[in-house]
C-alpha positions as a printed NumPy array, in Angstrom:
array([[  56.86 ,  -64.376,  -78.447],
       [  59.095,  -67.571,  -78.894],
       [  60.345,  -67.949,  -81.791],
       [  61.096,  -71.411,  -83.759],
       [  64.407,  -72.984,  -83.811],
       [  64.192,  -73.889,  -87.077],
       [  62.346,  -73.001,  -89.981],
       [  61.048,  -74.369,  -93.378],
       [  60.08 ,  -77.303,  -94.367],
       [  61.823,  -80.309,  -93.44 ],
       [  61.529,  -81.922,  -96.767],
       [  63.644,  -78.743,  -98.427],
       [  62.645,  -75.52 ,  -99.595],
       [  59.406,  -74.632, -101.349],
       [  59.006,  -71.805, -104.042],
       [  60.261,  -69.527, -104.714],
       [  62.984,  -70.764, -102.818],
       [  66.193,  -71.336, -103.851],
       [  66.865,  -67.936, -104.808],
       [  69.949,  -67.111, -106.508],
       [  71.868,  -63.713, -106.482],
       [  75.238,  -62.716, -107.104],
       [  78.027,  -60.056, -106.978],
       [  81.513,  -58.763, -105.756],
       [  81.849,  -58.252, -101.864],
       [  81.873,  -54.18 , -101.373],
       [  82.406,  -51.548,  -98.448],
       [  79.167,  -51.504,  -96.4  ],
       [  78.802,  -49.42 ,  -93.546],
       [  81.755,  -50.986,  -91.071],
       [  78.795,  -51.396,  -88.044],
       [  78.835,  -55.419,  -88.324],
       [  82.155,  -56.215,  -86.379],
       [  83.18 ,  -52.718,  -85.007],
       [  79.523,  -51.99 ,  -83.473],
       [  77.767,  -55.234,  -83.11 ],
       [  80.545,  -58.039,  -83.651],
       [  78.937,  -59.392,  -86.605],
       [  80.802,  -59.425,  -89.658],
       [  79.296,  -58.948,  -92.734],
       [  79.89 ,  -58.891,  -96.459],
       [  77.912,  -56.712,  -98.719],
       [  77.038,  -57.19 , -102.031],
       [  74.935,  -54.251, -104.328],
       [  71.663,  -54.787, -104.02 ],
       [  70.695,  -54.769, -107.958],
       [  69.948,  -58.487, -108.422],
       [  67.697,  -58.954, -105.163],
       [  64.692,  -59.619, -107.543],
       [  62.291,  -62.215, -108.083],
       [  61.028,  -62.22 , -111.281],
       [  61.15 ,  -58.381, -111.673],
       [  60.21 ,  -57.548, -108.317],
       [  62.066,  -56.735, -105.183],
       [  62.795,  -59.61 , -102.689],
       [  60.846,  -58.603,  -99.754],
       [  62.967,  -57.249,  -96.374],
       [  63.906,  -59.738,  -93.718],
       [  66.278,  -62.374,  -92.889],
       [  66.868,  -65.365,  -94.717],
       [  69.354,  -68.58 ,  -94.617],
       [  71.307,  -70.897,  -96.978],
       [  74.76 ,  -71.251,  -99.04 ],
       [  77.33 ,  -68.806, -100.01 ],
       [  79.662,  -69.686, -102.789],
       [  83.084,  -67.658, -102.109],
       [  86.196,  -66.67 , -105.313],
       [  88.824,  -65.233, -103.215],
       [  90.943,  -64.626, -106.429],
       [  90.229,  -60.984, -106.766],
       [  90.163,  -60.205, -103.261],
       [  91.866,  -57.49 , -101.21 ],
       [  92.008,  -56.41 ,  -97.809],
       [  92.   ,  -52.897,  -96.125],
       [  92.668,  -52.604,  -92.499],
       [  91.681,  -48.854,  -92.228],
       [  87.969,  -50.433,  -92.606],
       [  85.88 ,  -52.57 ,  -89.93 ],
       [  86.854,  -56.238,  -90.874],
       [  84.597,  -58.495,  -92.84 ],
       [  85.507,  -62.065,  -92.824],
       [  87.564,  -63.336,  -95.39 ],
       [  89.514,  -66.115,  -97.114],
       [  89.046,  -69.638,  -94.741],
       [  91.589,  -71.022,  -92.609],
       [  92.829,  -74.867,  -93.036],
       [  90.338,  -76.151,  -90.697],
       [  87.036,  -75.455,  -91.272],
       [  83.973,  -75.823,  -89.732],
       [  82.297,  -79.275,  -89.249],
       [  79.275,  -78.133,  -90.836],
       [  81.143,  -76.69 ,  -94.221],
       [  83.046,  -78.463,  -96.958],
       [  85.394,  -77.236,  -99.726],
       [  84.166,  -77.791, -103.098],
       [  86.529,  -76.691, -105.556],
       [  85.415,  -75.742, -109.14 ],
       [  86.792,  -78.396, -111.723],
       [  88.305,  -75.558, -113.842],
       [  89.604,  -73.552, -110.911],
       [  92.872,  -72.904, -110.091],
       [  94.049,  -72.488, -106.262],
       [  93.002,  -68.676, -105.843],
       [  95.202,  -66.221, -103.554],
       [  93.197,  -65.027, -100.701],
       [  93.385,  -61.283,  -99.069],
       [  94.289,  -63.091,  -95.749],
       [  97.291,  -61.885,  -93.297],
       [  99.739,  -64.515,  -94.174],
       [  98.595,  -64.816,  -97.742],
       [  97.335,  -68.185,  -97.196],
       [  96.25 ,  -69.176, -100.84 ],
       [  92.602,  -70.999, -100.941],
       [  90.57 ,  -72.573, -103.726],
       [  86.291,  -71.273, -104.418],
       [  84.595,  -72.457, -101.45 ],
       [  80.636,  -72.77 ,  -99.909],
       [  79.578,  -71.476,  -96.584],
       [  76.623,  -71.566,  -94.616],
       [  75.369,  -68.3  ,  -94.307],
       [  72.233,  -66.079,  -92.811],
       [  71.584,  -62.339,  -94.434],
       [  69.704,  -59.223,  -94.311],
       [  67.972,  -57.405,  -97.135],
       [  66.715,  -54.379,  -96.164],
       [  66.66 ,  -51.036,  -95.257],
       [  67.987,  -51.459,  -91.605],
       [  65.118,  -49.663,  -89.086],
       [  67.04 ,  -49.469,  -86.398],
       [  69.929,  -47.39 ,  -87.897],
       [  67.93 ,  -45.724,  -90.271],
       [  69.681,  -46.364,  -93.483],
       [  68.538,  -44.458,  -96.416],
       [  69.733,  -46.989,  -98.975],
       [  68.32 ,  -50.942,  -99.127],
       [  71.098,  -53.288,  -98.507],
       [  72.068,  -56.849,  -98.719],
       [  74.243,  -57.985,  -95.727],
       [  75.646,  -61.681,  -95.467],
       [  77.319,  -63.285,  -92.303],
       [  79.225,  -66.524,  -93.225],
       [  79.185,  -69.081,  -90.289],
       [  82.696,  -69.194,  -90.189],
       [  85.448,  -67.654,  -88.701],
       [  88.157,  -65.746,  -91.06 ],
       [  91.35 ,  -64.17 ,  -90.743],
       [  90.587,  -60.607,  -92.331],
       [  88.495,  -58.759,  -94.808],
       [  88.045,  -59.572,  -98.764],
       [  86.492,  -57.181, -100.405],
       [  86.006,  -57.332, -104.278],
       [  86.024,  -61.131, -103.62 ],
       [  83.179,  -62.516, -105.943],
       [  79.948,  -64.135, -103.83 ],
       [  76.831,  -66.664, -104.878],
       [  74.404,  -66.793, -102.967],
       [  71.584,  -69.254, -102.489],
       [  68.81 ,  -68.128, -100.328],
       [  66.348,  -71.479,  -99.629],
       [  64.814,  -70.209,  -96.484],
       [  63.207,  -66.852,  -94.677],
       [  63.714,  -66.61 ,  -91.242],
       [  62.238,  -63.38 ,  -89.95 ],
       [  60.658,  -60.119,  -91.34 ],
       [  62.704,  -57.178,  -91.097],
       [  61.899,  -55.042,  -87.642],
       [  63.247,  -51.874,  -85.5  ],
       [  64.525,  -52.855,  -82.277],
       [  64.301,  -49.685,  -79.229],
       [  68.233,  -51.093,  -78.563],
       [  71.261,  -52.327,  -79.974],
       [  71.471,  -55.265,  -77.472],
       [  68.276,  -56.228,  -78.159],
       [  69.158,  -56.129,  -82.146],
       [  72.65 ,  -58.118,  -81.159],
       [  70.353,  -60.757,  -79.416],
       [  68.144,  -61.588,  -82.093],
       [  71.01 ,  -61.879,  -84.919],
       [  72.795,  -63.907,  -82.805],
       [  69.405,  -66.149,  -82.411],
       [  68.889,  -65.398,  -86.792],
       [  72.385,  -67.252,  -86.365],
       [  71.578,  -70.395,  -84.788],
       [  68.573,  -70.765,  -86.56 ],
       [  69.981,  -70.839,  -89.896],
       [  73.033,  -73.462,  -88.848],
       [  70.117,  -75.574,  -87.452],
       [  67.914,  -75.35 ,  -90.647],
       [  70.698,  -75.946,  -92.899],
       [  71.566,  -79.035,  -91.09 ],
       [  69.045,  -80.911,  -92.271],
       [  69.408,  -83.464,  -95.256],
       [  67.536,  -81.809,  -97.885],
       [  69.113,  -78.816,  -97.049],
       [  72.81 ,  -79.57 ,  -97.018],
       [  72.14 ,  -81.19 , -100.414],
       [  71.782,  -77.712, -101.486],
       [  75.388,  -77.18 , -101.328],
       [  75.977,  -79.33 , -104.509],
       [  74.003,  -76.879, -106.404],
       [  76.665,  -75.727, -109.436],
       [  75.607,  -72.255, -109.594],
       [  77.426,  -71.561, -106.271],
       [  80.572,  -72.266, -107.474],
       [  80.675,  -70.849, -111.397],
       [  82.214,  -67.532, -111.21 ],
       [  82.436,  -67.319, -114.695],
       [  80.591,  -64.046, -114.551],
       [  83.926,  -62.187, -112.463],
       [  85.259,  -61.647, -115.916],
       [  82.14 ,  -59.437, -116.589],
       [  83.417,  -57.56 , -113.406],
       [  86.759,  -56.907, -114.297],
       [  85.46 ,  -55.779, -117.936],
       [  83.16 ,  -52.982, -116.015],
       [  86.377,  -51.631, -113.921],
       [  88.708,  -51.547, -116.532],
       [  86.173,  -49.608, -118.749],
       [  85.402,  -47.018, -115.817],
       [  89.553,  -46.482, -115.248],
       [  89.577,  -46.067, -118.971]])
């Protein structure tokens, strides 16, 4: 079966799309780089609601808004991507938060970066073909990075659906269609109505990191 290049509509997202969820990058299962050469980011999966109810399991597309301030790297794990280089895709633009301060990035020569938005394409789900036992939310910028970041803070706004979630009888044949997933969401995001999503100010308020630091500092207490 072929599948489109692009999806939704050309004249931007319909409801319930955007969809909005947040949280600080965590350790997933170190499979996307070290096993398929996908890196991913994981966030928890509390928030992946609409309106009470579980976001259904597939892959979707749209804009990742990145704080690199609390950010760390650990090279014992598979890498995730992490804090941008100088040059940046042609497709991506920096958009620095008016009360932000430049932010210092978990990066290998401590490079230090300011909040910035990213095309992206995720999974929600439960995985089929490795047969996870917990739902997950996985996110692969479409950009190339230097090293990991977790604990770095992530909003995410999903204005598309690309694909149901599925099992897959190998892992090339899993590798093949996220590398399609890929090229479907930097084609869908291209267009107009879609890029204009990126000026949307709830990717780049952070305001809620405090929140996080509160909750760790409690649990150390």
């Amino acid at each position: 079966m072929t599948r489109p290049a692009i999806v939704g509509p050309d004249d931007g997202p319909e409801p319930p799309y955007p969809i909005r969820i947040r949280g600080p990058v965590i350790r997933g299962f170190g499979r996307g780089s070290k096993e398929l050469g996908i890196p991913t980011a994981n966030i928890p999966i509390t928030g992946a609601t609409i309106d009470g109810r579980d976001i259904d399991s597939g892959v979707y597309y749209g804009w990742a808004g990145l704080s690199f301030t609390h950010s760390t790297s650990d090279a014992s794990q598979a890498p995730l991507p992490a804090a941008p280089q100088e040059v940046i895709d042609k497709d991506t633009e920096v958009h620095p938060h008016p009360s932000s301060t430049t932010t210092h990035a978990a990066t290998t020569n401590s490079q230090s970066q300011q909040p910035t938005i990213y095309p992206m394409v995720m999974s929600i789900g439960w995985n089929p073909y490795y047969a996870n036992s917990v739902r997950s939310v996985e996110v692969h910028i479409l950009h190339k990075f230097s090293s990991d970041f977790y604990n770095a803070l992530m909003n995410l706004s999903i204005v598309g659906f690309i694909r149901p979630e599925q099992g897959y009888e190998s892992m090339e044949a899993l590798v093949e269609d996220i590398n399609f997933d890929i090229e479907v969401a930097r084609r869908s995001l291209e267009r107009e109505k879609y890029v204009e999503l990126k000026k949307d100010g709830y990717l780049m308020d952070f305001g809620w990191g405090k929140d996080v630091e509160k909750e760790k500092k409690e649990s150390k207490a």
